[in-house]
Amino acid sequence: MDKNMMKKAFFSIVMVAVVATMVSCGSKKTQTESADVADSTVILAQQEITGVIKELYAAEAKNETGIDQLYACHVWRKMVAAVEEKDSHVAEIGFFNENYWTQMQDSNPEDLEARDIKFEQLDVEKGRATVSFLLHSSVQDVRQKFEFCHEDGNWRVHNIIRYFKDSDGKEEESNLMKAMQSYIDEPQEEEAHDLTFSYMAGIYDDEKQESRFSLHEDGTATWGMIGSLHYTEYTYTINGHTICLKPKDVDSEEDCYEYDENTRTLKNEQGTVYYRQVVE
């Protein structure tokens, strides 16, 4: 190989090395820039979520209203609405016996504050985060956890997880979203009715469909054999779930029946049962 060819070969090798070095440096620079962007995105999300928690409890400390609308996601608000709708049919205390944001039954203290905020999980791309914190006040200190979702351009609370001690003193978690769903899924107990003449009015036939009671809204009643034109007139009284009938214009003792609201039947002391008839 002559000297010119050797120079050209050497020059080519040097250029390849230079280009490779430039590509390598460019790749490292791109990776570094991507990492910096990712880090800044995470930091920004953490700042926004921390701000939501701080703002929420600043509002609670002032006992402001509309907290759910401002800081909770659509799923949470929909679940709460379903629970409150079910509670409206319950005579006793319903599912919510306290402020679920503060775990307090009375007005919130002015020094309510979220402290020791820690991020247990954060996925900016999926819009999910889990954050634990200590809710401090002069009344009590409670630990709880928020699950966040990114919705409508903002970080919003998706779920509340509480901590409690079991009978052995071991700390356990209570998932409020799951608890609300379980409560909603429970069969609705039939609401007990206060028996009135209007509610009891109807036709009641015995099991063999031989005799019939007709109770009327004005407190009167008739009894007779089915198919017969003859019947006896009564007045009746209601005492709890006991229905007592007394013949009109006849000096006779009352004939009493126990009313079963589940089956809508009347049963006398001899065990004869009268079934309410459905009139088409």
Coordinates of C-alpha atoms in Angstrom, one line a residue:
M1 CA 0.0 0.0 0.0
D2 CA 1.5 3.4 -1.0
K3 CA 1.6 6.4 1.3
N4 CA -1.5 8.1 -0.2
M5 CA -3.7 5.1 0.3
M6 CA -2.4 4.8 3.9
K7 CA -3.2 8.4 4.6
K8 CA -6.8 8.0 3.2
A9 CA -7.4 4.9 5.3
F10 CA -6.1 6.6 8.4
F11 CA -8.3 9.6 7.8
S12 CA -11.4 7.4 7.3
I13 CA -10.7 5.6 10.6
V14 CA -10.4 8.9 12.4
M15 CA -13.6 10.3 11.0
V16 CA -15.5 7.2 11.9
A17 CA -14.2 7.5 15.5
V18 CA -15.2 11.2 15.6
V19 CA -18.7 10.6 14.3
A20 CA -19.2 7.7 16.8
T21 CA -18.0 9.9 19.6
M22 CA -20.4 12.7 18.6
V23 CA -23.3 10.3 18.3
S24 CA -22.5 8.8 21.7
C25 CA -22.3 12.2 23.3
G26 CA -25.6 13.3 21.6
S27 CA -27.3 10.1 22.8
K28 CA -26.1 10.7 26.4
K29 CA -27.2 14.3 26.2
T30 CA -30.7 13.3 25.0
Q31 CA -31.0 10.7 27.8
T32 CA -30.0 13.2 30.4
E33 CA -32.5 15.8 29.0
S34 CA -35.3 13.2 29.1
A35 CA -34.4 12.2 32.6
D36 CA -34.4 15.9 33.7
V37 CA -37.8 16.4 32.1
A38 CA -39.2 13.3 33.8
D39 CA -37.8 14.5 37.2
S40 CA -39.3 17.9 36.7
T41 CA -42.7 16.4 35.8
V42 CA -42.7 14.3 39.0
I43 CA -41.7 17.2 41.1
L44 CA -44.4 19.4 39.6
A45 CA -47.0 16.6 40.3
Q46 CA -45.9 16.3 43.9
Q47 CA -46.1 20.0 44.4
E48 CA -49.6 20.1 42.9
I49 CA -50.9 17.1 45.0
T50 CA -49.4 18.5 48.2
G51 CA -51.1 21.8 47.4
V52 CA -54.5 20.1 47.0
I53 CA -54.1 18.4 50.4
K54 CA -53.1 21.7 52.1
E55 CA -55.9 23.6 50.4
L56 CA -58.5 21.0 51.3
Y57 CA -57.7 21.1 55.0
A58 CA -57.4 24.8 55.1
A59 CA -60.9 24.9 53.8
E60 CA -62.0 22.3 56.3
A61 CA -60.4 24.3 59.1
K62 CA -62.8 27.1 58.1
N63 CA -65.7 24.7 57.9
E64 CA -66.3 25.7 54.3
T65 CA -68.8 23.7 52.1
G66 CA -68.4 22.2 48.7
I67 CA -65.2 20.3 49.5
D68 CA -66.2 17.3 47.3
Q69 CA -66.9 19.5 44.3
L70 CA -63.5 21.2 44.6
Y71 CA -61.2 18.4 45.5
A72 CA -62.8 15.0 44.8
C73 CA -63.1 13.1 41.5
H74 CA -66.4 12.2 39.8
V75 CA -66.4 8.6 40.9
W76 CA -66.0 9.6 44.6
R77 CA -68.9 12.1 44.3
K78 CA -71.1 9.6 42.6
M79 CA -70.4 7.0 45.2
V80 CA -71.1 9.4 48.1
A81 CA -74.4 10.5 46.4
A82 CA -75.5 6.8 46.2
V83 CA -74.7 6.2 49.8
E84 CA -76.6 9.3 50.9
E85 CA -79.6 8.3 48.8
K86 CA -79.6 4.9 50.6
D87 CA -79.2 6.6 54.0
S88 CA -82.3 8.7 53.3
H89 CA -84.4 5.5 53.6
V90 CA -82.8 4.4 56.9
A91 CA -84.4 5.3 60.1
E92 CA -81.3 4.9 62.2
I93 CA -77.8 6.5 61.7
G94 CA -76.7 5.8 58.1
F95 CA -73.3 5.0 56.7
F96 CA -71.8 8.4 57.4
N97 CA -71.6 9.1 61.1
E98 CA -68.8 11.8 60.8
N99 CA -67.0 14.1 58.4
Y100 CA -65.2 11.6 56.2
W101 CA -62.4 14.1 55.4
T102 CA -61.6 14.8 59.1
Q103 CA -63.1 11.9 61.0
M104 CA -64.8 14.4 63.3
Q105 CA -68.5 14.7 64.2
D106 CA -68.5 18.3 65.4
S107 CA -67.2 21.5 63.8
N108 CA -63.6 21.3 62.7
P109 CA -60.9 23.1 64.8
E110 CA -59.1 26.1 63.2
D111 CA -55.7 24.5 63.6
L112 CA -56.5 21.5 61.4
E113 CA -53.4 20.8 59.3
A114 CA -52.0 18.0 57.1
R115 CA -48.4 17.1 58.1
D116 CA -45.7 14.6 57.3
I117 CA -47.0 14.2 53.7
K118 CA -45.3 11.2 52.0
F119 CA -45.7 9.9 48.4
E120 CA -46.1 6.1 48.4
Q121 CA -46.8 5.8 44.7
L122 CA -46.9 8.3 41.8
D123 CA -47.4 7.6 38.1
V124 CA -47.7 10.9 36.3
E125 CA -48.3 9.2 32.9
K126 CA -51.3 7.1 34.3
G127 CA -52.5 10.0 36.5
R128 CA -52.4 7.9 39.7
A129 CA -50.9 8.6 43.1
T130 CA -51.1 7.4 46.7
V131 CA -50.1 9.8 49.5
S132 CA -50.1 9.2 53.3
F133 CA -50.1 12.0 55.9
L134 CA -50.9 12.9 59.5
L135 CA -54.0 15.0 60.0
H136 CA -53.1 17.1 63.1
S137 CA -55.3 19.3 65.2
S138 CA -55.7 20.3 68.9
V139 CA -58.5 17.8 69.1
Q140 CA -56.8 14.7 67.6
D141 CA -54.1 13.3 65.4
V142 CA -55.1 10.7 62.8
R143 CA -53.1 9.0 60.1
Q144 CA -54.8 8.4 56.7
K145 CA -54.1 8.0 53.1
F146 CA -55.4 9.6 49.9
E147 CA -55.5 7.9 46.5
F148 CA -55.4 10.5 43.7
C149 CA -56.5 10.5 40.1
H150 CA -55.7 13.2 37.4
E151 CA -59.1 14.4 36.1
D152 CA -60.2 17.5 34.2
G153 CA -56.6 18.8 34.2
N154 CA -56.3 18.6 38.0
W155 CA -55.2 16.1 40.7
R156 CA -58.3 15.1 42.6
V157 CA -59.0 12.7 45.6
H158 CA -60.2 9.3 44.4
N159 CA -60.3 7.4 47.7
I160 CA -59.7 7.7 51.4
I161 CA -57.9 5.0 53.3
R162 CA -58.0 5.1 57.1
Y163 CA -55.8 3.4 59.7
F164 CA -57.3 1.8 62.8
K165 CA -56.3 -0.7 65.6
D166 CA -57.9 -4.1 65.7
S167 CA -58.8 -6.0 68.9
D168 CA -55.2 -7.2 69.2
G169 CA -53.8 -3.6 68.8
K170 CA -52.5 -4.3 65.3
E171 CA -52.8 -1.5 62.8
E172 CA -55.2 -2.2 59.9
E173 CA -56.4 -0.2 56.9
S174 CA -60.0 0.7 56.0
N175 CA -60.7 1.4 52.3
L176 CA -63.6 3.9 52.3
M177 CA -64.4 3.4 48.6
K178 CA -64.7 -0.3 49.0
A179 CA -66.7 0.1 52.2
M180 CA -69.2 2.4 50.5
Q181 CA -69.6 0.0 47.6
S182 CA -70.3 -2.9 50.0
Y183 CA -72.9 -0.8 51.8
I184 CA -74.6 0.1 48.6
D185 CA -74.7 -3.5 47.5
E186 CA -76.3 -4.7 50.7
P187 CA -80.0 -5.6 50.3
Q188 CA -82.3 -2.7 51.3
E189 CA -84.3 -3.6 54.4
E190 CA -88.0 -3.0 53.9
E191 CA -89.1 0.1 55.7
A192 CA -91.5 -0.6 58.6
H193 CA -94.9 1.1 58.1
D194 CA -97.0 2.7 60.7
L195 CA -100.3 0.8 60.1
T196 CA -103.2 3.1 59.2
F197 CA -106.7 2.5 57.9
S198 CA -105.5 3.6 54.5
Y199 CA -102.6 1.2 54.5
M200 CA -104.6 -1.7 55.7
A201 CA -107.5 -1.2 53.3
G202 CA -108.0 -4.2 51.1
I203 CA -109.5 -7.7 50.7
Y204 CA -108.2 -10.6 52.7
D205 CA -109.2 -14.2 51.9
D206 CA -108.5 -17.3 54.0
E207 CA -106.1 -20.0 52.6
K208 CA -109.1 -22.1 51.4
Q209 CA -110.8 -19.0 49.9
E210 CA -113.9 -19.8 51.8
S211 CA -114.3 -16.6 53.8
R212 CA -113.3 -13.0 53.2
F213 CA -112.5 -9.8 55.1
S214 CA -112.8 -6.4 53.5
L215 CA -111.1 -3.6 55.4
H216 CA -112.0 0.0 54.5
E217 CA -110.2 3.3 54.9
D218 CA -112.9 4.7 57.2
G219 CA -112.3 2.1 59.9
T220 CA -115.1 -0.2 59.0
A221 CA -115.0 -3.7 57.7
T222 CA -117.1 -6.6 56.5
W223 CA -116.8 -10.4 56.8
G224 CA -118.7 -13.1 55.0
M225 CA -118.5 -16.4 53.1
I226 CA -117.2 -16.0 49.6
G227 CA -120.1 -16.1 47.1
S228 CA -122.7 -15.4 49.8
L229 CA -124.8 -12.2 49.8
H230 CA -124.9 -12.2 53.6
Y231 CA -122.1 -10.4 55.5
T232 CA -121.4 -9.0 59.0
E233 CA -120.4 -5.4 59.5
Y234 CA -117.5 -4.4 61.8
T235 CA -115.5 -1.5 63.1
Y236 CA -111.8 -2.1 63.7
T237 CA -108.9 -0.6 65.6
I238 CA -105.2 -0.8 65.1
N239 CA -102.8 -1.2 67.9
G240 CA -99.2 -1.6 66.6
H241 CA -99.5 -4.7 64.4
T242 CA -102.7 -6.0 66.0
I243 CA -106.0 -5.5 64.2
C244 CA -109.1 -5.9 66.3
L245 CA -112.6 -6.2 64.8
K246 CA -115.9 -5.7 66.7
P247 CA -119.3 -6.4 65.2
K248 CA -121.5 -3.3 64.7
D249 CA -124.6 -3.0 66.9
V250 CA -123.8 -6.3 68.7
D251 CA -122.6 -6.7 72.2
S252 CA -119.7 -9.1 71.5
E253 CA -116.0 -9.4 72.2
E254 CA -113.4 -8.2 69.7
D255 CA -111.8 -10.6 67.3
C256 CA -108.1 -9.8 67.0
Y257 CA -105.6 -10.6 64.3
E258 CA -101.8 -10.2 64.1
Y259 CA -100.6 -8.5 60.9
D260 CA -97.4 -9.7 59.2
E261 CA -96.0 -6.9 57.1
N262 CA -93.6 -9.2 55.2
T263 CA -96.4 -11.4 53.9
R264 CA -99.3 -8.9 54.3
T265 CA -101.4 -11.5 56.1
L266 CA -103.8 -11.5 59.1
K267 CA -103.7 -14.4 61.6
N268 CA -106.2 -15.0 64.4
E269 CA -105.7 -16.8 67.7
Q270 CA -106.9 -20.1 66.2
G271 CA -104.2 -19.9 63.5
T272 CA -106.4 -19.1 60.6
V273 CA -104.5 -16.9 58.1
Y274 CA -106.1 -14.4 55.8
Y275 CA -104.0 -13.4 52.7
R276 CA -104.3 -9.9 51.2
Q277 CA -105.6 -10.2 47.6
V278 CA -104.1 -8.3 44.7
V279 CA -106.8 -6.5 42.9
E280 CA -106.1 -6.0 39.2

